Amino acid sequence: MPRNFPDPLRVACLGAGYFSRFHYDGWRRIAGVDLVGACDVDIAKARDTGAPAFDDLAAMLADTAPDLLDVIVPPPAQAQAIRTALAAGVRTLICQKPFCTSPAEAQAITQEAEAAGALLVIHENFRFQPWYRVMKARLDAGEIGTVQQITFRLRPGDGQGPDAYLDRQPYFQQMPRFLVHETAVHWIDTFRYLLGAPTAVYADLRQVNPVIAGEDAGYILFDFPNGARALFDGNRHLDHAATNTRCTMGEALAEGTTGTLTLTGDGALHLRRFGTLEVQTILPPDTSGTFGGDCVFALQSHVVSCLRSGEPPENTARSYLPVIAIKDAIYTSAAKGQKLDLRGVTS
């Protein structure tokens, strides 16, 4: 990976849609980073970012010569964007999830980036949410003994009625694969972060809102080598107790042989030891005022730190390929009504 860190680091972004605002905000807050360009087919949206605006990627790359390109566009546009950047000499790229349109395309782009000597990182930000970082540290320290199960209940409450998502991300309604492909993929990666590579998966998916082309509710059960289980229980119709239901998107429990960690909808993490009623708050409620405990900024900062130190970052494209394989196995499991063995595809 690149070891000669330019100072300042010149960053350009492709895409200026709804979620990109968190990317632009994050880059502006990282010391030693210059935001040198924003590109979108809608030049007005690019101008709205406040960065130098372009409506053609090749032109932006030629004009700004960025050290890093942040690709913030949907999967159909990602492969060509990455190829254009590689051809222009960009050697550090971050690409939003879902990554590419198919496992074959993701594999091909990963290989092309590696052949060019480029670092390609997938912007899978949920593992960088502060509550999961603290949870991981406490689990690794044996705070709740041997982990037996982790449950996450997705309850954003944003999927009801004929106008669901139209005010924010209207393309959600047309996605033939929705809950898992767009949303639960975050917890595939997060469960891997917390517990390691799963060995099997069983899924039961369904469509609740008829205006949504894909599935919007379901259960996904993961097995892990040490006997632990993880359950993703998702329903985008239902909500949970939170002022901002998109802060954590739901509630979580990590249960071990000596205690329980509970994530509440305000981003707070609580510890209760077995045999007691006392609950200790080990992470206070989130007050960042931005998406997911400022996880976009945290991921970006992690990548910049790794560029400076020469250490490999989390969620390189190569390490992310198993997430895509697991996601596809989930859909196969749901279609067949069977638990599927994941050994050999998740390492």
Short mmCIF file of C-alpha atoms in Angstrom, two decimals:
data_model
loop_
_atom_site.label_atom_id
_atom_site.label_comp_id
_atom_site.label_asym_id
_atom_site.label_seq_id
_atom_site.Cartn_x
_atom_site.Cartn_y
_atom_site.Cartn_z
CA MET A 1 0.00 0.00 0.00
CA PRO A 2 1.14 3.64 -0.41
CA ARG A 3 3.74 4.68 2.17
CA ASN A 4 4.84 8.12 0.96
CA PHE A 5 2.07 10.15 2.53
CA PRO A 6 1.47 13.46 0.75
CA ASP A 7 0.88 16.43 3.01
CA PRO A 8 -1.66 17.76 2.52
CA LEU A 9 -3.58 14.76 1.17
CA ARG A 10 -5.58 15.85 -1.87
CA VAL A 11 -9.06 14.27 -1.79
CA ALA A 12 -11.69 14.40 -4.53
CA CYS A 13 -15.20 12.95 -4.35
CA LEU A 14 -17.42 11.43 -7.02
CA GLY A 15 -21.12 11.79 -6.20
CA ALA A 16 -23.16 14.48 -4.49
CA GLY A 17 -26.35 12.66 -3.54
CA TYR A 18 -28.16 12.47 -0.21
CA PHE A 19 -25.58 10.53 1.81
CA SER A 20 -22.53 12.26 0.35
CA ARG A 21 -23.02 15.20 2.72
CA PHE A 22 -21.50 13.12 5.51
CA HIS A 23 -18.46 12.32 3.35
CA TYR A 24 -17.79 15.95 2.46
CA ASP A 25 -18.25 17.04 6.06
CA GLY A 26 -15.88 14.34 7.29
CA TRP A 27 -13.08 15.19 4.87
CA ARG A 28 -13.27 18.86 5.83
CA ARG A 29 -12.68 18.00 9.48
CA ILE A 30 -9.57 15.86 9.02
CA ALA A 31 -6.30 17.71 9.56
CA GLY A 32 -3.90 17.49 6.65
CA VAL A 33 -6.62 16.88 4.05
CA ASP A 34 -7.53 19.24 1.21
CA LEU A 35 -10.90 18.65 -0.47
CA VAL A 36 -10.00 19.55 -4.06
CA GLY A 37 -13.06 18.50 -6.08
CA ALA A 38 -16.65 17.27 -6.19
CA CYS A 39 -18.09 15.60 -9.26
CA ASP A 40 -21.70 14.78 -10.10
CA VAL A 41 -23.68 14.46 -13.33
CA ASP A 42 -25.86 17.18 -11.82
CA ILE A 43 -23.38 20.07 -11.66
CA ALA A 44 -25.69 22.00 -9.33
CA LYS A 45 -25.41 19.26 -6.73
CA ALA A 46 -21.63 19.27 -7.10
CA ARG A 47 -21.57 23.05 -6.56
CA ASP A 48 -23.76 22.68 -3.47
CA THR A 49 -20.95 20.75 -1.75
CA GLY A 50 -18.83 23.90 -1.67
CA ALA A 51 -15.87 22.13 -3.28
CA PRO A 52 -14.62 22.90 -6.81
CA ALA A 53 -17.37 21.42 -8.98
CA PHE A 54 -17.20 19.13 -12.00
CA ASP A 55 -19.68 17.07 -14.01
CA ASP A 56 -17.07 14.80 -15.64
CA LEU A 57 -14.85 12.47 -13.62
CA ALA A 58 -11.94 12.35 -16.05
CA ALA A 59 -11.89 16.15 -16.22
CA MET A 60 -11.88 16.43 -12.42
CA LEU A 61 -9.03 13.93 -12.07
CA ALA A 62 -6.98 15.71 -14.71
CA ASP A 63 -7.61 19.13 -13.19
CA THR A 64 -7.18 18.29 -9.50
CA ALA A 65 -4.71 15.33 -9.48
CA PRO A 66 -6.11 13.87 -6.24
CA ASP A 67 -4.18 11.45 -4.06
CA LEU A 68 -7.47 9.81 -3.00
CA LEU A 69 -10.80 9.45 -4.77
CA ASP A 70 -13.90 8.87 -2.65
CA VAL A 71 -16.48 7.05 -4.82
CA ILE A 72 -19.96 7.89 -3.47
CA VAL A 73 -22.20 6.58 -6.25
CA PRO A 74 -24.55 3.56 -6.55
CA PRO A 75 -23.13 0.17 -7.66
CA PRO A 76 -23.89 0.49 -11.42
CA ALA A 77 -21.51 3.46 -11.68
CA GLN A 78 -18.72 2.22 -9.42
CA ALA A 79 -16.68 -0.10 -11.66
CA GLN A 80 -16.20 2.41 -14.47
CA ALA A 81 -15.41 5.16 -11.98
CA ILE A 82 -12.70 3.07 -10.32
CA ARG A 83 -11.24 2.08 -13.70
CA THR A 84 -11.17 5.72 -14.77
CA ALA A 85 -9.39 6.69 -11.56
CA LEU A 86 -6.85 3.87 -11.87
CA ALA A 87 -6.10 4.90 -15.46
CA ALA A 88 -5.57 8.48 -14.23
CA GLY A 89 -3.00 7.29 -11.69
CA VAL A 90 -5.07 7.51 -8.50
CA ARG A 91 -3.66 4.95 -6.09
CA THR A 92 -5.94 5.29 -3.08
CA LEU A 93 -9.70 4.86 -3.45
CA ILE A 94 -12.65 4.47 -1.09
CA CYS A 95 -15.86 3.04 -2.56
CA GLN A 96 -19.30 3.14 -0.99
CA LYS A 97 -21.26 -0.06 -0.38
CA PRO A 98 -22.96 -2.05 -1.80
CA PHE A 99 -19.71 -2.78 -3.69
CA CYS A 100 -20.30 -3.29 -7.44
CA THR A 101 -23.24 -5.01 -9.11
CA SER A 102 -22.18 -8.65 -8.70
CA PRO A 103 -19.55 -10.83 -6.99
CA ALA A 104 -17.80 -11.28 -10.35
CA GLU A 105 -17.57 -7.52 -10.93
CA ALA A 106 -16.37 -6.91 -7.36
CA GLN A 107 -13.70 -9.59 -7.79
CA ALA A 108 -12.59 -8.11 -11.11
CA ILE A 109 -12.33 -4.55 -9.76
CA THR A 110 -10.45 -5.78 -6.70
CA GLN A 111 -7.93 -7.59 -8.90
CA GLU A 112 -7.52 -4.58 -11.20
CA ALA A 113 -6.84 -2.27 -8.26
CA GLU A 114 -4.31 -4.70 -6.81
CA ALA A 115 -2.59 -5.11 -10.19
CA ALA A 116 -2.26 -1.32 -10.39
CA GLY A 117 -0.71 -1.20 -6.91
CA ALA A 118 -3.68 0.77 -5.62
CA LEU A 119 -5.32 0.65 -2.22
CA LEU A 120 -9.10 0.15 -2.55
CA VAL A 121 -11.15 0.41 0.66
CA ILE A 122 -14.90 -0.23 0.94
CA HIS A 123 -16.82 2.43 2.82
CA GLU A 124 -18.49 0.01 5.23
CA ASN A 125 -18.91 2.40 8.12
CA PHE A 126 -21.12 0.67 10.70
CA ARG A 127 -18.24 -1.20 12.34
CA PHE A 128 -16.80 2.28 13.01
CA GLN A 129 -19.83 3.38 15.02
CA PRO A 130 -18.54 4.11 18.53
CA TRP A 131 -20.86 1.64 20.26
CA TYR A 132 -19.53 -1.27 18.20
CA ARG A 133 -15.91 -0.22 18.81
CA VAL A 134 -16.57 -0.22 22.57
CA MET A 135 -18.55 -3.46 22.35
CA LYS A 136 -15.69 -5.15 20.50
CA ALA A 137 -13.16 -4.03 23.12
CA ARG A 138 -15.35 -5.26 25.98
CA LEU A 139 -16.04 -8.61 24.31
CA ASP A 140 -12.34 -9.15 23.60
CA ALA A 141 -11.54 -8.31 27.23
CA GLY A 142 -13.97 -11.00 28.46
CA GLU A 143 -16.25 -8.43 30.08
CA ILE A 144 -19.33 -10.66 29.69
CA GLY A 145 -17.56 -14.02 29.73
CA THR A 146 -17.92 -16.35 26.77
CA VAL A 147 -20.19 -14.78 24.16
CA GLN A 148 -23.21 -16.95 23.41
CA GLN A 149 -25.23 -14.69 21.16
CA ILE A 150 -25.59 -11.21 19.70
CA THR A 151 -28.95 -9.90 18.52
CA PHE A 152 -29.66 -6.78 16.52
CA ARG A 153 -33.24 -5.59 15.97
CA LEU A 154 -33.42 -3.19 13.01
CA ARG A 155 -36.31 -0.81 13.62
CA PRO A 156 -35.83 2.48 11.70
CA GLY A 157 -39.58 3.01 11.19
CA ASP A 158 -39.06 4.60 7.79
CA GLY A 159 -40.64 2.01 5.50
CA GLN A 160 -44.38 2.57 5.86
CA GLY A 161 -46.85 3.75 3.24
CA PRO A 162 -46.69 4.60 -0.47
CA ASP A 163 -44.21 7.45 0.07
CA ALA A 164 -41.60 5.41 1.91
CA TYR A 165 -38.06 6.72 1.15
CA LEU A 166 -39.22 9.13 -1.57
CA ASP A 167 -38.01 12.16 0.36
CA ARG A 168 -34.51 10.80 0.92
CA GLN A 169 -33.46 7.85 -1.24
CA PRO A 170 -36.32 7.13 -3.66
CA TYR A 171 -34.39 4.42 -5.51
CA PHE A 172 -34.92 2.22 -2.43
CA GLN A 173 -38.44 1.50 -3.71
CA GLN A 174 -37.16 -0.01 -6.96
CA MET A 175 -34.36 -2.19 -5.59
CA PRO A 176 -35.21 -5.88 -6.28
CA ARG A 177 -32.99 -6.79 -3.33
CA PHE A 178 -33.43 -4.29 -0.53
CA LEU A 179 -33.26 -5.22 3.16
CA VAL A 180 -30.20 -7.44 2.90
CA HIS A 181 -28.41 -5.92 -0.08
CA GLU A 182 -28.74 -2.31 1.08
CA THR A 183 -29.10 -2.50 4.86
CA ALA A 184 -28.39 -5.85 6.55
CA VAL A 185 -25.05 -5.98 4.77
CA HIS A 186 -23.88 -3.53 7.45
CA TRP A 187 -24.48 -6.17 10.12
CA ILE A 188 -22.94 -8.97 8.09
CA ASP A 189 -19.75 -6.95 8.33
CA THR A 190 -20.34 -5.87 11.93
CA PHE A 191 -20.99 -9.42 13.15
CA ARG A 192 -17.77 -10.51 11.39
CA TYR A 193 -15.97 -7.66 13.16
CA LEU A 194 -17.35 -8.71 16.55
CA LEU A 195 -17.30 -12.52 16.28
CA GLY A 196 -15.17 -13.52 13.28
CA ALA A 197 -16.17 -15.34 10.10
CA PRO A 198 -19.55 -17.13 10.32
CA THR A 199 -19.74 -20.82 9.43
CA ALA A 200 -23.42 -21.05 8.44
CA VAL A 201 -26.47 -18.89 7.77
CA TYR A 202 -30.23 -19.31 7.65
CA ALA A 203 -32.58 -16.60 6.39
CA ASP A 204 -36.33 -16.01 6.27
CA LEU A 205 -37.12 -12.85 4.28
CA ARG A 206 -40.42 -11.18 3.38
CA GLN A 207 -41.99 -8.13 1.79
CA VAL A 208 -44.28 -6.08 4.05
CA ASN A 209 -44.80 -2.83 2.14
CA PRO A 210 -46.18 -3.65 -1.33
CA VAL A 211 -44.66 -0.50 -2.89
CA ILE A 212 -41.17 -1.85 -2.19
CA ALA A 213 -39.88 -4.08 -4.98
CA GLY A 214 -37.61 -6.09 -2.70
CA GLU A 215 -37.77 -7.57 0.78
CA ASP A 216 -38.10 -5.14 3.70
CA ALA A 217 -38.28 -7.50 6.71
CA GLY A 218 -36.78 -10.78 7.80
CA TYR A 219 -34.65 -12.86 10.13
CA ILE A 220 -31.03 -13.89 9.48
CA LEU A 221 -29.34 -16.36 11.84
CA PHE A 222 -25.55 -16.83 11.76
CA ASP A 223 -23.47 -19.65 13.30
CA PHE A 224 -19.89 -19.02 14.42
CA PRO A 225 -17.00 -21.49 15.01
CA ASN A 226 -16.97 -21.14 18.81
CA GLY A 227 -20.67 -21.97 19.11
CA ALA A 228 -21.89 -18.39 19.28
CA ARG A 229 -24.91 -17.25 17.29
CA ALA A 230 -25.92 -13.88 15.87
CA LEU A 231 -29.44 -12.85 14.90
CA PHE A 232 -30.37 -9.98 12.63
CA ASP A 233 -34.08 -9.25 13.11
CA GLY A 234 -34.99 -6.55 10.62
CA ASN A 235 -38.26 -4.77 9.91
CA ARG A 236 -38.13 -1.34 8.31
CA HIS A 237 -41.82 -0.75 9.13
CA LEU A 238 -41.31 -0.81 12.89
CA ASP A 239 -39.55 1.70 15.09
CA HIS A 240 -37.78 1.67 18.45
CA ALA A 241 -37.45 4.03 21.42
CA ALA A 242 -35.24 6.82 20.12
CA THR A 243 -35.50 10.52 19.38
CA ASN A 244 -33.64 9.78 16.15
CA THR A 245 -34.42 6.26 14.96
CA ARG A 246 -31.58 6.48 12.43
CA CYS A 247 -28.93 6.99 15.11
CA THR A 248 -28.44 3.27 15.78
CA MET A 249 -31.24 2.03 13.47
CA GLY A 250 -32.36 -0.28 16.27
CA GLU A 251 -31.30 -2.03 19.46
CA ALA A 252 -28.73 -4.73 20.22
CA LEU A 253 -27.91 -7.30 22.89
CA ALA A 254 -24.58 -9.08 23.32
CA GLU A 255 -25.07 -11.91 25.82
CA GLY A 256 -22.31 -13.91 27.45
CA THR A 257 -21.88 -16.36 30.30
CA THR A 258 -21.34 -13.63 32.92
CA GLY A 259 -23.17 -10.57 31.65
CA THR A 260 -24.99 -8.63 28.96
CA LEU A 261 -24.18 -5.56 26.89
CA THR A 262 -27.22 -3.58 25.71
CA LEU A 263 -27.21 -0.97 22.95
CA THR A 264 -30.13 1.45 23.18
CA GLY A 265 -31.51 3.70 20.47
CA ASP A 266 -29.70 6.79 21.75
CA GLY A 267 -26.30 5.19 21.10
CA ALA A 268 -25.61 4.39 24.75
CA LEU A 269 -24.06 1.05 25.72
CA HIS A 270 -24.93 -0.56 29.04
CA LEU A 271 -23.40 -3.45 31.01
CA ARG A 272 -25.30 -5.70 33.43
CA ARG A 273 -23.53 -8.53 35.19
CA PHE A 274 -25.35 -11.77 35.91
CA GLY A 275 -27.07 -12.00 39.28
CA THR A 276 -27.49 -8.22 39.66
CA LEU A 277 -30.05 -5.56 38.80
CA GLU A 278 -27.42 -2.84 38.52
CA VAL A 279 -26.85 -1.47 35.04
CA GLN A 280 -23.64 0.41 34.28
CA THR A 281 -23.50 2.85 31.37
CA ILE A 282 -20.14 2.27 29.71
CA LEU A 283 -20.78 4.55 26.73
CA PRO A 284 -23.01 7.62 27.08
CA PRO A 285 -25.71 8.57 24.55
CA ASP A 286 -24.46 9.90 21.24
CA THR A 287 -24.39 13.68 20.95
CA SER A 288 -22.44 13.98 17.69
CA GLY A 289 -25.45 15.23 15.75
CA THR A 290 -24.30 13.41 12.65
CA PHE A 291 -24.94 10.03 11.07
CA GLY A 292 -24.32 6.89 13.12
CA GLY A 293 -22.13 8.37 15.83
CA ASP A 294 -19.95 10.12 13.24
CA CYS A 295 -18.94 6.78 11.74
CA VAL A 296 -18.22 8.25 8.29
CA PHE A 297 -15.63 10.59 9.78
CA ALA A 298 -14.24 7.72 11.86
CA LEU A 299 -13.76 5.51 8.80
CA GLN A 300 -12.15 8.32 6.81
CA SER A 301 -9.85 9.15 9.73
CA HIS A 302 -8.90 5.47 9.99
CA VAL A 303 -7.89 5.36 6.32
CA VAL A 304 -5.85 8.55 6.59
CA SER A 305 -4.14 7.24 9.73
CA CYS A 306 -3.25 4.02 7.93
CA LEU A 307 -1.87 5.94 4.96
CA ARG A 308 0.34 7.89 7.35
CA SER A 309 1.54 4.84 9.29
CA GLY A 310 1.70 2.31 6.46
CA GLU A 311 -0.58 -0.07 8.37
CA PRO A 312 -3.27 -1.95 6.41
CA PRO A 313 -6.76 -0.49 6.89
CA GLU A 314 -9.88 -2.42 7.75
CA ASN A 315 -12.31 -3.25 4.95
CA THR A 316 -9.98 -3.37 2.00
CA ALA A 317 -11.81 -4.58 -1.09
CA ARG A 318 -10.06 -7.96 -0.81
CA SER A 319 -11.13 -8.45 2.81
CA TYR A 320 -14.66 -7.28 1.96
CA LEU A 321 -15.33 -9.88 -0.74
CA PRO A 322 -16.55 -12.47 1.83
CA VAL A 323 -19.29 -10.02 2.89
CA ILE A 324 -20.62 -10.10 -0.66
CA ALA A 325 -20.48 -13.91 -0.70
CA ILE A 326 -22.40 -14.10 2.59
CA LYS A 327 -25.00 -11.63 1.31
CA ASP A 328 -25.66 -13.82 -1.73
CA ALA A 329 -25.82 -16.93 0.47
CA ILE A 330 -28.51 -15.22 2.56
CA TYR A 331 -30.72 -14.80 -0.50
CA THR A 332 -30.08 -18.40 -1.52
CA SER A 333 -30.96 -19.62 1.98
CA ALA A 334 -34.21 -17.67 1.95
CA ALA A 335 -35.14 -19.02 -1.49
CA LYS A 336 -34.41 -22.62 -0.52
CA GLY A 337 -35.59 -22.44 3.10
CA GLN A 338 -32.34 -24.07 4.18
CA LYS A 339 -29.38 -23.34 6.41
CA LEU A 340 -26.27 -22.96 4.24
CA ASP A 341 -22.69 -23.86 5.12
CA LEU A 342 -20.45 -20.82 4.70
CA ARG A 343 -17.11 -22.47 5.34
CA GLY A 344 -14.82 -21.85 2.42
CA VAL A 345 -16.51 -18.61 1.34
CA THR A 346 -16.02 -16.38 4.39
CA SER A 347 -12.32 -16.49 5.09
#
